[in-house]
């Protein structure tokens, strides 16, 4: 069983293709390809934390897409997530913020929004976030991280937006390997 992370899938969002410079010609192509990449990597036994902004489709269409995705899904709500009962039932848990521990010693803070001074950041914890896509806001977040590290304050913050990770969920090991 593996643990994966992703955010900002934005199923059904036409403008996100241009905003993120996504390599898709249509919403239909984007939706199908994100589902294909997810299901090629994730098994039914895996858990995926989705850090917000799932879809611009109506709740019924979004629920159908979420049901087609493999794995146990936990939603950390984003600013664009509007859930009805059917859609909420697609997730094992729906929260605004969550802290988990992996491998007994890796403390991870999960939130849709980047938090520069997150719980236990002085003790090697990790902050996984979305929301800022690959925009100037992400660059600002990276600048804060850099400034802290110049003060010898380790800042393990990582953007798990799907556009950063080839439109597929990623493990913490993949995140750390790319950022070392």
mmCIF file of C-alpha atoms in Angstrom:
data_model
loop_
_atom_site.group_PDB
_atom_site.id
_atom_site.type_symbol
_atom_site.label_atom_id
_atom_site.label_comp_id
_atom_site.label_asym_id
_atom_site.label_seq_id
_atom_site.Cartn_x
_atom_site.Cartn_y
_atom_site.Cartn_z
ATOM 1 C CA UNK A 1 0.000 0.000 0.000
ATOM 2 C CA UNK A 2 1.369 3.396 -1.023
ATOM 3 C CA UNK A 3 0.426 6.916 0.023
ATOM 4 C CA UNK A 4 0.094 9.522 -2.739
ATOM 5 C CA UNK A 5 -0.540 13.259 -2.872
ATOM 6 C CA UNK A 6 -1.955 15.603 -5.510
ATOM 7 C CA UNK A 7 -3.896 18.829 -5.846
ATOM 8 C CA UNK A 8 -5.524 21.205 -8.299
ATOM 9 C CA UNK A 9 -6.876 18.594 -10.690
ATOM 10 C CA UNK A 10 -9.485 21.090 -11.920
ATOM 11 C CA UNK A 11 -11.519 18.541 -13.892
ATOM 12 C CA UNK A 12 -13.845 20.365 -16.279
ATOM 13 C CA UNK A 13 -12.061 23.717 -16.063
ATOM 14 C CA UNK A 14 -11.455 25.098 -19.556
ATOM 15 C CA UNK A 15 -9.488 28.182 -18.485
ATOM 16 C CA UNK A 16 -7.032 26.144 -16.397
ATOM 17 C CA UNK A 17 -5.584 24.687 -19.602
ATOM 18 C CA UNK A 18 -4.354 28.144 -20.593
ATOM 19 C CA UNK A 19 -3.609 29.347 -17.031
ATOM 20 C CA UNK A 20 -1.304 26.382 -16.280
ATOM 21 C CA UNK A 21 -0.179 25.963 -19.872
ATOM 22 C CA UNK A 22 -1.468 22.396 -19.629
ATOM 23 C CA UNK A 23 -0.623 20.161 -22.600
ATOM 24 C CA UNK A 24 -4.243 19.424 -23.484
ATOM 25 C CA UNK A 25 -6.424 20.731 -26.311
ATOM 26 C CA UNK A 26 -9.742 20.335 -24.505
ATOM 27 C CA UNK A 27 -11.347 19.689 -21.134
ATOM 28 C CA UNK A 28 -12.432 16.242 -22.302
ATOM 29 C CA UNK A 29 -8.858 15.323 -23.236
ATOM 30 C CA UNK A 30 -7.515 16.701 -19.928
ATOM 31 C CA UNK A 31 -10.090 14.844 -17.833
ATOM 32 C CA UNK A 32 -9.485 11.517 -19.588
ATOM 33 C CA UNK A 33 -5.698 11.852 -19.419
ATOM 34 C CA UNK A 34 -5.587 12.781 -15.712
ATOM 35 C CA UNK A 35 -7.800 9.776 -14.904
ATOM 36 C CA UNK A 36 -5.624 7.517 -17.105
ATOM 37 C CA UNK A 37 -2.372 8.668 -15.464
ATOM 38 C CA UNK A 38 -3.868 8.334 -11.963
ATOM 39 C CA UNK A 39 -5.157 4.799 -12.582
ATOM 40 C CA UNK A 40 -1.889 3.722 -14.214
ATOM 41 C CA UNK A 41 -0.034 4.560 -10.999
ATOM 42 C CA UNK A 42 -2.477 4.096 -8.107
ATOM 43 C CA UNK A 43 -3.902 0.725 -7.017
ATOM 44 C CA UNK A 44 -7.171 0.073 -5.210
ATOM 45 C CA UNK A 45 -5.195 -0.516 -1.986
ATOM 46 C CA UNK A 46 -3.372 2.834 -2.106
ATOM 47 C CA UNK A 47 -4.447 6.064 -0.421
ATOM 48 C CA UNK A 48 -4.449 9.407 -2.215
ATOM 49 C CA UNK A 49 -4.666 12.725 -0.394
ATOM 50 C CA UNK A 50 -6.180 15.302 -2.742
ATOM 51 C CA UNK A 51 -5.236 18.764 -1.533
ATOM 52 C CA UNK A 52 -8.157 20.611 -3.044
ATOM 53 C CA UNK A 53 -9.655 22.042 -6.200
ATOM 54 C CA UNK A 54 -10.978 18.848 -7.708
ATOM 55 C CA UNK A 55 -13.405 19.962 -10.366
ATOM 56 C CA UNK A 56 -15.468 22.594 -12.098
ATOM 57 C CA UNK A 57 -18.007 20.028 -13.261
ATOM 58 C CA UNK A 58 -21.311 19.767 -11.420
ATOM 59 C CA UNK A 59 -21.263 17.516 -8.343
ATOM 60 C CA UNK A 60 -22.834 14.563 -10.191
ATOM 61 C CA UNK A 61 -20.244 14.582 -12.994
ATOM 62 C CA UNK A 62 -17.449 15.127 -10.479
ATOM 63 C CA UNK A 63 -18.677 12.190 -8.380
ATOM 64 C CA UNK A 64 -18.598 9.956 -11.466
ATOM 65 C CA UNK A 65 -14.988 10.960 -12.158
ATOM 66 C CA UNK A 66 -13.909 10.479 -8.532
ATOM 67 C CA UNK A 67 -15.549 7.032 -8.460
ATOM 68 C CA UNK A 68 -13.506 6.078 -11.544
ATOM 69 C CA UNK A 69 -10.217 6.852 -9.764
ATOM 70 C CA UNK A 70 -8.447 3.980 -8.009
ATOM 71 C CA UNK A 71 -7.507 4.077 -4.344
ATOM 72 C CA UNK A 72 -8.864 5.384 -1.085
ATOM 73 C CA UNK A 73 -9.390 9.122 -1.478
ATOM 74 C CA UNK A 74 -9.127 11.751 1.257
ATOM 75 C CA UNK A 75 -9.997 15.336 0.389
ATOM 76 C CA UNK A 76 -8.321 18.336 1.958
ATOM 77 C CA UNK A 77 -10.743 20.982 0.696
ATOM 78 C CA UNK A 78 -9.650 23.788 -1.571
ATOM 79 C CA UNK A 79 -11.242 27.121 -2.355
ATOM 80 C CA UNK A 80 -13.126 25.717 -5.393
ATOM 81 C CA UNK A 81 -14.515 22.556 -3.779
ATOM 82 C CA UNK A 82 -18.298 22.558 -3.436
ATOM 83 C CA UNK A 83 -19.603 19.244 -2.175
ATOM 84 C CA UNK A 84 -23.049 17.752 -2.073
ATOM 85 C CA UNK A 85 -23.880 14.492 -0.272
ATOM 86 C CA UNK A 86 -23.149 12.267 -3.285
ATOM 87 C CA UNK A 87 -19.762 13.847 -3.913
ATOM 88 C CA UNK A 88 -18.800 13.904 -0.229
ATOM 89 C CA UNK A 89 -19.537 10.156 -0.088
ATOM 90 C CA UNK A 90 -16.775 9.557 -2.678
ATOM 91 C CA UNK A 91 -14.153 10.359 -0.043
ATOM 92 C CA UNK A 92 -13.212 8.476 3.089
ATOM 93 C CA UNK A 93 -12.646 11.818 4.794
ATOM 94 C CA UNK A 94 -13.168 15.489 3.962
ATOM 95 C CA UNK A 95 -11.295 18.108 6.013
ATOM 96 C CA UNK A 96 -9.817 21.594 5.648
ATOM 97 C CA UNK A 97 -6.435 20.666 7.144
ATOM 98 C CA UNK A 98 -4.759 17.460 8.257
ATOM 99 C CA UNK A 99 -1.540 16.235 9.858
ATOM 100 C CA UNK A 100 -0.304 12.692 9.305
ATOM 101 C CA UNK A 101 2.792 10.658 10.126
ATOM 102 C CA UNK A 102 4.419 8.302 7.621
ATOM 103 C CA UNK A 103 6.933 5.585 8.427
ATOM 104 C CA UNK A 104 6.625 6.406 12.116
ATOM 105 C CA UNK A 105 8.741 9.557 11.928
ATOM 106 C CA UNK A 106 7.790 11.720 8.927
ATOM 107 C CA UNK A 107 5.341 14.354 10.109
ATOM 108 C CA UNK A 108 3.368 15.863 7.224
ATOM 109 C CA UNK A 109 1.094 18.896 7.268
ATOM 110 C CA UNK A 110 -1.523 18.856 4.492
ATOM 111 C CA UNK A 111 -3.397 21.953 3.411
ATOM 112 C CA UNK A 112 -4.630 23.356 0.110
ATOM 113 C CA UNK A 113 -2.859 26.626 0.901
ATOM 114 C CA UNK A 114 0.893 26.980 1.537
ATOM 115 C CA UNK A 115 1.731 27.730 5.159
ATOM 116 C CA UNK A 116 5.280 29.014 5.561
ATOM 117 C CA UNK A 117 5.393 28.574 9.347
ATOM 118 C CA UNK A 118 3.662 25.204 9.682
ATOM 119 C CA UNK A 119 3.473 22.938 12.700
ATOM 120 C CA UNK A 120 6.826 21.324 13.568
ATOM 121 C CA UNK A 121 8.680 22.964 10.676
ATOM 122 C CA UNK A 122 11.683 23.465 12.991
ATOM 123 C CA UNK A 123 11.717 19.700 13.603
ATOM 124 C CA UNK A 124 11.898 18.427 10.032
ATOM 125 C CA UNK A 125 8.184 18.184 9.289
ATOM 126 C CA UNK A 126 6.920 18.485 5.721
ATOM 127 C CA UNK A 127 4.283 20.873 4.362
ATOM 128 C CA UNK A 128 2.457 19.696 1.245
ATOM 129 C CA UNK A 129 0.193 22.199 -0.483
ATOM 130 C CA UNK A 130 -1.433 23.237 -3.749
ATOM 131 C CA UNK A 131 -3.404 26.353 -4.689
ATOM 132 C CA UNK A 132 -0.535 28.354 -6.189
ATOM 133 C CA UNK A 133 -0.182 26.216 -9.350
ATOM 134 C CA UNK A 134 3.024 27.082 -11.228
ATOM 135 C CA UNK A 135 2.434 30.814 -10.946
ATOM 136 C CA UNK A 136 4.125 33.878 -9.471
ATOM 137 C CA UNK A 137 2.500 32.891 -6.152
ATOM 138 C CA UNK A 138 4.431 29.604 -6.230
ATOM 139 C CA UNK A 139 7.605 31.571 -6.909
ATOM 140 C CA UNK A 140 6.847 33.807 -3.919
ATOM 141 C CA UNK A 141 6.359 30.704 -1.755
ATOM 142 C CA UNK A 142 9.674 29.326 -2.979
ATOM 143 C CA UNK A 143 11.317 32.683 -2.185
ATOM 144 C CA UNK A 144 10.056 32.508 1.427
ATOM 145 C CA UNK A 145 11.410 28.976 1.648
ATOM 146 C CA UNK A 146 14.787 30.106 0.296
ATOM 147 C CA UNK A 147 14.972 33.037 2.737
ATOM 148 C CA UNK A 148 14.287 30.743 5.695
ATOM 149 C CA UNK A 149 16.938 28.310 4.557
ATOM 150 C CA UNK A 150 19.437 31.199 4.319
ATOM 151 C CA UNK A 151 18.791 31.643 8.055
ATOM 152 C CA UNK A 152 19.509 27.924 8.618
ATOM 153 C CA UNK A 153 15.817 27.236 9.145
ATOM 154 C CA UNK A 154 14.921 24.117 7.172
ATOM 155 C CA UNK A 155 11.674 24.581 5.298
ATOM 156 C CA UNK A 156 10.363 21.342 3.800
ATOM 157 C CA UNK A 157 7.480 22.834 1.800
ATOM 158 C CA UNK A 158 6.433 21.194 -1.465
ATOM 159 C CA UNK A 159 3.823 21.990 -4.079
ATOM 160 C CA UNK A 160 1.903 18.822 -5.024
ATOM 161 C CA UNK A 161 -0.141 20.475 -7.772
ATOM 162 C CA UNK A 162 -0.761 17.968 -10.549
ATOM 163 C CA UNK A 163 0.707 20.389 -13.095
ATOM 164 C CA UNK A 164 4.040 20.194 -11.270
ATOM 165 C CA UNK A 165 4.008 16.370 -11.226
ATOM 166 C CA UNK A 166 3.045 15.377 -14.772
ATOM 167 C CA UNK A 167 -0.677 15.246 -13.904
ATOM 168 C CA UNK A 168 -0.382 12.237 -11.628
ATOM 169 C CA UNK A 169 -0.295 11.646 -7.864
ATOM 170 C CA UNK A 170 3.149 11.436 -6.236
ATOM 171 C CA UNK A 171 4.631 9.819 -3.146
ATOM 172 C CA UNK A 172 6.662 11.645 -0.528
ATOM 173 C CA UNK A 173 9.729 9.707 -1.702
ATOM 174 C CA UNK A 174 9.222 11.020 -5.256
ATOM 175 C CA UNK A 175 8.847 14.572 -3.924
ATOM 176 C CA UNK A 176 12.004 14.316 -1.837
ATOM 177 C CA UNK A 177 14.021 12.702 -4.654
ATOM 178 C CA UNK A 178 13.146 15.537 -7.032
ATOM 179 C CA UNK A 179 13.899 18.231 -4.452
ATOM 180 C CA UNK A 180 17.239 16.984 -3.100
#
